[in-house]
């Protein structure tokens, strides 16, 4: 989303074998489903300026909302198995509490650096922080979580207006090589330009990013990371949805992924808790499920530290004693079982 307030942790669940569908491919259900748990990213703007004191950890132990309880609910009651958490770089000790709470659910947990490929208006490896600095950050994170097979490394949230896509591919390659130096097999999410637009990926970023490989020359575990919102300007800031973006984005991307023998994950999607978003988001997720050979999963945006009374795209469940009630959109489209 084109928003300044972002932090994720995502959850995903067991694959259920469903009958093969006629015209599509895969087993009828994506492997991973979950919701982002935002809060540590709050305060980082899309130009890479971050106000660290605005981070709002979604942890009761740190004075915030009960993100740990939310994750338990999503995993237990909704059958989700991948949760995403956005990272504030100076608060890694606190962030680790969120990661551990995520791992405790049994879900896969995505660590997502939420800086739009920038720091203070300048792009990593292209005038801003050096590739070496970015590699150092990722080496530290990968080393910390090297033994956790359910940690997923999301290299960067929504790069945008990156002038040279080949240089960006070099930056991503340097990070992949560094992560694989310590973490051999965990999934790594590979982000393109254009706010990781699913629509632009096949023509704009994909050709350059296809060259990113593991040190052994394979592409095992290297998953393309795409986003797609459904509102009128594709920004993920409105409560009404106008499209499922299947014909414009997810269908052509599926063809491209198949042709190149690769997979992608839709790590941010969502909408308002409205009838129009229910219609279009459910259609979009159905399409991902029907093409589960190339789409590995989806992660909704967003639960965590958002205030459900004011945030347009809230997926924050409400708690009453020991039971949780989902937002209407999560209940209708994102949950994999009735809670
Ligand atoms: C940074 O965030 C804090 C907490 O939200 C706020 O009080 C402060 O005004 C912000 N500072 C700037 C420079 O925006
Ligand atoms: C999504 O659909 C809208 C409406 O048809 C279109 O304007 C937009 O370009 C599409 N975006 C993507 C990324 O597919």
Short mmCIF file of C-alpha atoms and ligand atoms in Angstrom, two decimals:
data_model
loop_
_atom_site.label_atom_id
_atom_site.label_comp_id
_atom_site.label_asym_id
_atom_site.label_seq_id
_atom_site.Cartn_x
_atom_site.Cartn_y
_atom_site.Cartn_z
CA UNK A 1 0.00 0.00 0.00
CA UNK A 2 1.08 3.58 -0.57
CA UNK A 3 1.03 4.25 3.11
CA UNK A 4 3.51 5.43 5.61
CA UNK A 5 2.44 3.16 8.41
CA UNK A 6 3.55 -0.36 7.81
CA UNK A 7 4.90 -3.42 9.70
CA UNK A 8 4.01 -6.99 8.95
CA UNK A 9 4.06 -10.51 10.26
CA UNK A 10 2.10 -13.04 8.19
CA UNK A 11 0.63 -16.59 8.99
CA UNK A 12 0.06 -19.58 6.51
CA UNK A 13 -1.62 -23.38 7.07
CA UNK A 14 -1.54 -26.91 5.96
CA UNK A 15 -2.30 -27.66 2.36
CA UNK A 16 -5.60 -29.34 1.86
CA UNK A 17 -5.80 -31.55 -1.20
CA UNK A 18 -8.79 -30.59 -3.28
CA UNK A 19 -9.94 -32.07 -6.58
CA UNK A 20 -8.09 -30.68 -9.55
CA UNK A 21 -10.06 -28.02 -11.37
CA UNK A 22 -10.61 -28.33 -15.08
CA UNK A 23 -9.06 -25.34 -16.72
CA UNK A 24 -6.66 -24.21 -14.03
CA UNK A 25 -3.60 -25.64 -12.44
CA UNK A 26 -2.51 -26.62 -8.98
CA UNK A 27 -4.45 -28.44 -6.31
CA UNK A 28 -7.11 -25.78 -5.78
CA UNK A 29 -5.67 -24.04 -2.75
CA UNK A 30 -2.63 -21.88 -2.20
CA UNK A 31 -0.20 -23.24 0.35
CA UNK A 32 0.00 -20.16 2.58
CA UNK A 33 -2.68 -17.82 3.87
CA UNK A 34 -2.38 -15.13 6.50
CA UNK A 35 -2.60 -11.56 7.68
CA UNK A 36 0.02 -8.87 8.24
CA UNK A 37 0.62 -7.72 11.81
CA UNK A 38 1.61 -4.08 11.44
CA UNK A 39 3.00 -1.65 14.00
CA UNK A 40 6.79 -1.72 14.06
CA UNK A 41 6.73 -0.01 10.65
CA UNK A 42 4.56 2.89 11.77
CA UNK A 43 6.34 6.16 11.13
CA UNK A 44 8.29 5.17 7.98
CA UNK A 45 7.15 7.23 5.00
CA UNK A 46 7.28 6.13 1.37
CA UNK A 47 10.32 8.36 0.78
CA UNK A 48 12.26 6.37 3.36
CA UNK A 49 12.09 8.99 6.12
CA UNK A 50 11.42 7.24 9.40
CA UNK A 51 10.27 8.66 12.71
CA UNK A 52 11.38 5.87 14.99
CA UNK A 53 9.35 7.04 17.98
CA UNK A 54 6.14 6.56 15.99
CA UNK A 55 6.63 2.77 15.81
CA UNK A 56 3.78 1.16 17.71
CA UNK A 57 4.67 -2.42 18.60
CA UNK A 58 1.60 -4.68 18.46
CA UNK A 59 2.50 -6.33 21.78
CA UNK A 60 0.76 -5.86 25.11
CA UNK A 61 4.07 -6.35 26.90
CA UNK A 62 5.26 -3.16 25.17
CA UNK A 63 2.09 -1.19 25.82
CA UNK A 64 0.46 -1.86 22.45
CA UNK A 65 -2.45 -3.93 21.18
CA UNK A 66 -2.48 -7.72 21.57
CA UNK A 67 -0.77 -8.77 18.32
CA UNK A 68 0.28 -12.07 19.88
CA UNK A 69 -3.34 -12.88 20.68
CA UNK A 70 -4.38 -11.84 17.17
CA UNK A 71 -1.85 -14.23 15.66
CA UNK A 72 -2.98 -17.09 17.91
CA UNK A 73 -6.52 -16.42 16.77
CA UNK A 74 -5.68 -16.28 13.05
CA UNK A 75 -3.71 -19.53 13.24
CA UNK A 76 -6.07 -21.44 15.52
CA UNK A 77 -9.51 -20.23 14.52
CA UNK A 78 -9.02 -19.20 10.88
CA UNK A 79 -6.65 -21.94 9.70
CA UNK A 80 -4.02 -19.42 8.66
CA UNK A 81 -0.40 -20.41 8.40
CA UNK A 82 1.63 -17.36 7.37
CA UNK A 83 1.89 -14.11 9.32
CA UNK A 84 3.87 -11.04 8.24
CA UNK A 85 5.66 -8.59 10.51
CA UNK A 86 7.20 -5.29 9.51
CA UNK A 87 10.51 -4.39 11.04
CA UNK A 88 11.77 -1.24 12.65
CA UNK A 89 15.51 -1.46 12.42
CA UNK A 90 16.43 -0.06 15.81
CA UNK A 91 14.01 -2.14 17.81
CA UNK A 92 15.12 -5.65 16.94
CA UNK A 93 15.06 -6.86 20.54
CA UNK A 94 11.44 -5.85 20.87
CA UNK A 95 10.67 -7.05 17.37
CA UNK A 96 11.99 -10.48 18.29
CA UNK A 97 9.18 -10.75 20.83
CA UNK A 98 6.71 -10.41 17.96
CA UNK A 99 8.63 -12.96 15.88
CA UNK A 100 8.66 -15.45 18.76
CA UNK A 101 4.93 -14.92 19.34
CA UNK A 102 4.38 -15.62 15.65
CA UNK A 103 6.53 -18.77 15.64
CA UNK A 104 4.65 -19.98 18.74
CA UNK A 105 1.49 -20.22 16.63
CA UNK A 106 3.16 -22.78 14.37
CA UNK A 107 2.70 -20.53 11.33
CA UNK A 108 5.30 -19.34 8.86
CA UNK A 109 6.45 -15.84 9.77
CA UNK A 110 7.53 -13.22 7.24
CA UNK A 111 10.05 -10.60 8.29
CA UNK A 112 9.58 -7.59 6.05
CA UNK A 113 11.87 -4.55 5.86
CA UNK A 114 9.54 -1.68 5.23
CA UNK A 115 11.64 1.06 3.68
CA UNK A 116 10.52 1.21 0.03
CA UNK A 117 14.13 0.55 -1.08
CA UNK A 118 15.13 3.88 0.46
CA UNK A 119 16.55 5.77 3.37
CA UNK A 120 16.04 9.53 3.57
CA UNK A 121 14.86 9.83 -0.01
CA UNK A 122 17.81 7.95 -1.49
CA UNK A 123 17.74 4.51 -2.99
CA UNK A 124 19.76 1.58 -1.73
CA UNK A 125 22.68 0.83 -4.05
CA UNK A 126 21.81 3.84 -6.21
CA UNK A 127 22.96 6.84 -4.19
CA UNK A 128 21.48 5.94 -0.81
CA UNK A 129 22.70 3.28 1.63
CA UNK A 130 25.26 1.01 0.00
CA UNK A 131 24.57 -2.58 -0.95
CA UNK A 132 27.11 -3.50 1.74
CA UNK A 133 25.06 -1.73 4.42
CA UNK A 134 21.86 -3.42 3.29
CA UNK A 135 23.63 -6.78 3.10
CA UNK A 136 24.93 -6.24 6.63
CA UNK A 137 21.37 -5.71 7.93
CA UNK A 138 20.17 -8.88 6.21
CA UNK A 139 23.17 -10.93 7.29
CA UNK A 140 22.42 -10.04 10.89
CA UNK A 141 18.75 -10.94 10.56
CA UNK A 142 19.41 -14.16 8.66
CA UNK A 143 22.02 -15.20 11.21
CA UNK A 144 19.62 -14.54 14.06
CA UNK A 145 16.90 -16.70 12.49
CA UNK A 146 19.04 -19.18 10.51
CA UNK A 147 17.80 -22.18 12.51
CA UNK A 148 14.11 -21.29 12.16
CA UNK A 149 12.75 -23.02 9.07
CA UNK A 150 9.44 -21.15 9.35
CA UNK A 151 10.98 -17.72 9.05
CA UNK A 152 10.55 -16.14 5.61
CA UNK A 153 12.80 -13.28 4.56
CA UNK A 154 10.92 -10.45 2.80
CA UNK A 155 13.79 -8.41 1.36
CA UNK A 156 11.96 -5.09 0.93
CA UNK A 157 8.43 -3.74 0.98
CA UNK A 158 7.28 -1.90 -2.15
CA UNK A 159 10.30 -0.48 -3.93
CA UNK A 160 9.09 2.38 -6.12
CA UNK A 161 10.60 4.83 -8.61
CA UNK A 162 13.83 2.88 -8.61
CA UNK A 163 15.68 4.32 -11.62
CA UNK A 164 17.76 1.31 -12.65
CA UNK A 165 16.07 -2.09 -12.32
CA UNK A 166 19.27 -3.94 -13.20
CA UNK A 167 21.13 -2.23 -10.36
CA UNK A 168 18.23 -3.12 -8.07
CA UNK A 169 18.54 -6.75 -9.21
CA UNK A 170 22.24 -6.55 -8.25
CA UNK A 171 21.24 -5.31 -4.79
CA UNK A 172 18.71 -8.14 -4.41
CA UNK A 173 21.31 -10.66 -5.61
CA UNK A 174 23.80 -9.42 -3.00
CA UNK A 175 21.18 -9.91 -0.27
CA UNK A 176 20.19 -13.38 -1.50
CA UNK A 177 23.84 -14.47 -1.60
CA UNK A 178 24.35 -13.16 1.94
CA UNK A 179 21.21 -14.79 3.35
CA UNK A 180 22.10 -18.12 1.73
CA UNK A 181 25.51 -17.89 3.36
CA UNK A 182 23.80 -18.56 6.69
CA UNK A 183 20.23 -19.68 5.94
CA UNK A 184 20.32 -22.32 3.22
CA UNK A 185 16.70 -23.12 2.55
CA UNK A 186 14.20 -20.68 4.03
CA UNK A 187 11.96 -18.83 1.59
CA UNK A 188 13.16 -15.43 0.38
CA UNK A 189 10.66 -12.96 -1.11
CA UNK A 190 12.05 -11.05 -4.12
CA UNK A 191 10.50 -7.58 -4.67
CA UNK A 192 10.23 -5.70 -7.96
CA UNK A 193 9.80 -1.98 -8.64
CA UNK A 194 6.44 -0.14 -9.06
CA UNK A 195 5.31 -0.76 -5.45
CA UNK A 196 5.72 -4.50 -6.20
CA UNK A 197 2.78 -4.22 -8.59
CA UNK A 198 1.52 -7.59 -9.79
CA UNK A 199 0.53 -5.95 -13.05
CA UNK A 200 3.89 -4.39 -13.90
CA UNK A 201 6.00 -7.34 -12.82
CA UNK A 202 6.12 -9.47 -15.99
CA UNK A 203 7.29 -6.62 -18.23
CA UNK A 204 9.03 -4.15 -15.90
CA UNK A 205 10.85 -5.96 -13.09
CA UNK A 206 10.56 -9.66 -13.87
CA UNK A 207 13.14 -9.87 -16.68
CA UNK A 208 15.87 -8.36 -14.49
CA UNK A 209 14.91 -10.28 -11.34
CA UNK A 210 14.84 -13.65 -13.13
CA UNK A 211 18.64 -13.41 -13.06
CA UNK A 212 18.75 -13.51 -9.25
CA UNK A 213 19.94 -16.98 -8.20
CA UNK A 214 21.08 -18.94 -5.18
CA UNK A 215 24.84 -19.46 -4.92
CA UNK A 216 24.36 -22.98 -6.36
CA UNK A 217 22.69 -21.53 -9.46
CA UNK A 218 19.20 -22.73 -8.52
CA UNK A 219 16.18 -20.57 -7.73
CA UNK A 220 14.81 -22.86 -4.97
CA UNK A 221 12.96 -20.84 -2.33
CA UNK A 222 13.25 -17.57 -4.29
CA UNK A 223 9.64 -16.39 -4.52
CA UNK A 224 8.54 -13.20 -6.27
CA UNK A 225 6.73 -10.79 -3.98
CA UNK A 226 3.75 -8.90 -5.42
CA UNK A 227 1.01 -6.66 -4.04
CA UNK A 228 -2.33 -5.67 -5.39
CA UNK A 229 -5.05 -3.46 -4.03
CA UNK A 230 -8.53 -3.28 -5.43
CA UNK A 231 -9.61 0.31 -4.94
CA UNK A 232 -10.07 2.93 -7.66
CA UNK A 233 -6.47 4.14 -7.72
CA UNK A 234 -4.80 0.86 -6.67
CA UNK A 235 -3.51 2.51 -3.51
CA UNK A 236 -5.11 0.46 -0.76
CA UNK A 237 -6.45 3.54 0.96
CA UNK A 238 -10.18 3.41 0.14
CA UNK A 239 -12.93 1.33 1.69
CA UNK A 240 -14.65 0.57 -1.62
CA UNK A 241 -13.22 -1.83 -4.21
CA UNK A 242 -13.71 -1.56 -7.98
CA UNK A 243 -11.82 -4.52 -9.47
CA UNK A 244 -10.47 -7.99 -8.79
CA UNK A 245 -7.52 -7.20 -11.10
CA UNK A 246 -7.52 -10.75 -12.40
CA UNK A 247 -7.55 -10.03 -16.11
CA UNK A 248 -5.24 -7.02 -15.82
CA UNK A 249 -2.75 -8.45 -13.36
CA UNK A 250 -3.09 -11.93 -11.86
CA UNK A 251 -3.94 -13.82 -15.02
CA UNK A 252 -1.07 -12.44 -17.16
CA UNK A 253 1.30 -12.83 -14.20
CA UNK A 254 0.24 -16.49 -13.80
CA UNK A 255 1.08 -17.12 -17.47
CA UNK A 256 4.45 -15.42 -17.07
CA UNK A 257 5.29 -17.38 -13.93
CA UNK A 258 4.37 -20.65 -15.59
CA UNK A 259 6.44 -19.84 -18.68
CA UNK A 260 9.43 -19.08 -16.46
CA UNK A 261 8.80 -21.94 -14.01
CA UNK A 262 8.61 -19.61 -11.01
CA UNK A 263 6.19 -18.80 -8.19
CA UNK A 264 4.89 -15.64 -6.52
CA UNK A 265 3.16 -14.70 -3.29
CA UNK A 266 0.62 -11.90 -2.90
CA UNK A 267 1.95 -10.55 0.38
CA UNK A 268 -0.42 -7.58 0.63
CA UNK A 269 -4.00 -7.47 -0.46
CA UNK A 270 -7.14 -6.22 1.18
CA UNK A 271 -9.90 -3.67 1.20
CA UNK A 272 -12.56 -2.12 3.35
CA UNK A 273 -15.09 -4.13 5.30
CA UNK A 274 -17.65 -3.44 2.59
CA UNK A 275 -19.77 -5.45 0.15
CA UNK A 276 -17.72 -4.32 -2.87
CA UNK A 277 -14.42 -5.41 -1.33
CA UNK A 278 -15.95 -8.68 -0.19
CA UNK A 279 -16.98 -9.40 -3.77
CA UNK A 280 -13.70 -8.49 -5.44
CA UNK A 281 -11.28 -9.76 -2.82
CA UNK A 282 -13.02 -13.14 -2.61
CA UNK A 283 -12.78 -13.36 -6.42
CA UNK A 284 -9.10 -12.49 -6.35
CA UNK A 285 -8.33 -15.10 -3.69
CA UNK A 286 -10.37 -17.71 -5.51
CA UNK A 287 -8.22 -17.07 -8.59
CA UNK A 288 -5.03 -17.47 -6.56
CA UNK A 289 -6.35 -20.76 -5.15
CA UNK A 290 -7.25 -21.98 -8.63
CA UNK A 291 -3.69 -21.26 -9.80
CA UNK A 292 -1.85 -22.64 -6.80
CA UNK A 293 0.88 -24.10 -8.98
CA UNK A 294 2.27 -20.57 -9.44
CA UNK A 295 0.69 -18.67 -6.53
CA UNK A 296 2.04 -19.82 -3.22
CA UNK A 297 -0.21 -17.75 -1.00
CA UNK A 298 -1.71 -14.48 0.14
CA UNK A 299 -1.32 -12.28 3.18
CA UNK A 300 -4.02 -9.74 4.02
CA UNK A 301 -3.29 -6.12 4.91
CA UNK A 302 -3.68 -5.63 7.84
CA UNK A 303 -4.11 -6.44 11.49
CA UNK A 304 -1.65 -5.57 14.26
CA UNK A 305 -1.51 -2.10 15.77
CA UNK A 306 -4.09 -0.41 13.55
CA UNK A 307 -7.14 1.09 15.18
CA UNK A 308 -10.13 -0.74 13.67
CA UNK A 309 -12.37 2.26 14.35
CA UNK A 310 -10.40 4.54 12.04
CA UNK A 311 -8.24 2.45 9.69
CA UNK A 312 -9.87 1.87 6.30
CA UNK A 313 -8.36 -1.55 5.65
CA UNK A 314 -8.55 -2.96 9.17
CA UNK A 315 -8.35 -6.73 9.55
CA UNK A 316 -7.95 -6.41 13.32
CA UNK A 317 -10.18 -8.94 15.10
CA UNK A 318 -12.09 -7.85 18.17
CA UNK A 319 -11.71 -9.70 21.42
CA UNK A 320 -14.38 -10.61 23.89
CA UNK A 321 -13.01 -12.66 26.77
CA UNK A 322 -11.28 -15.61 25.17
CA UNK A 323 -13.06 -15.42 21.87
CA UNK A 324 -12.18 -13.34 18.84
CA UNK A 325 -14.47 -12.02 16.13
CA UNK A 326 -13.05 -11.33 12.68
CA UNK A 327 -13.69 -8.28 10.55
CA UNK A 328 -16.29 -9.06 7.89
CA UNK A 329 -13.70 -9.14 5.09
CA UNK A 330 -11.41 -11.61 6.89
CA UNK A 331 -14.38 -13.79 7.69
CA UNK A 332 -15.69 -13.77 4.11
CA UNK A 333 -12.49 -14.03 2.09
CA UNK A 334 -9.25 -14.57 4.03
CA UNK A 335 -10.06 -17.14 6.72
CA UNK A 336 -9.74 -20.77 5.62
CA UNK A 337 -12.26 -22.13 8.07
CA UNK A 338 -15.25 -20.73 9.87
CA UNK A 339 -14.33 -19.52 13.35
C1 LIG B 1 7.37 11.34 15.70
O1 LIG B 1 6.36 10.50 16.22
C2 LIG B 1 5.94 10.90 17.53
C3 LIG B 1 5.01 9.82 18.04
O2 LIG B 1 3.95 9.59 17.15
C4 LIG B 1 5.30 12.28 17.43
O3 LIG B 1 4.91 12.69 18.72
C5 LIG B 1 6.30 13.27 16.88
O4 LIG B 1 5.70 14.51 16.67
C6 LIG B 1 6.87 12.76 15.54
N1 LIG B 1 7.96 13.63 15.11
C7 LIG B 1 8.01 14.11 13.88
C8 LIG B 1 9.20 14.93 13.56
O5 LIG B 1 7.13 13.92 13.05
C1 LIG B 2 -6.73 -3.03 -11.72
O1 LIG B 2 -7.96 -2.79 -12.33
C2 LIG B 2 -8.21 -1.39 -12.54
C3 LIG B 2 -9.63 -1.28 -13.02
O2 LIG B 2 -9.86 -2.14 -14.07
C4 LIG B 2 -7.20 -0.85 -13.49
O3 LIG B 2 -7.41 0.54 -13.69
C5 LIG B 2 -5.82 -1.04 -12.92
O4 LIG B 2 -4.86 -0.63 -13.84
C6 LIG B 2 -5.62 -2.51 -12.57
N1 LIG B 2 -4.38 -2.58 -11.86
C7 LIG B 2 -3.67 -3.66 -11.82
C8 LIG B 2 -2.38 -3.57 -11.10
O5 LIG B 2 -4.02 -4.68 -12.37
#
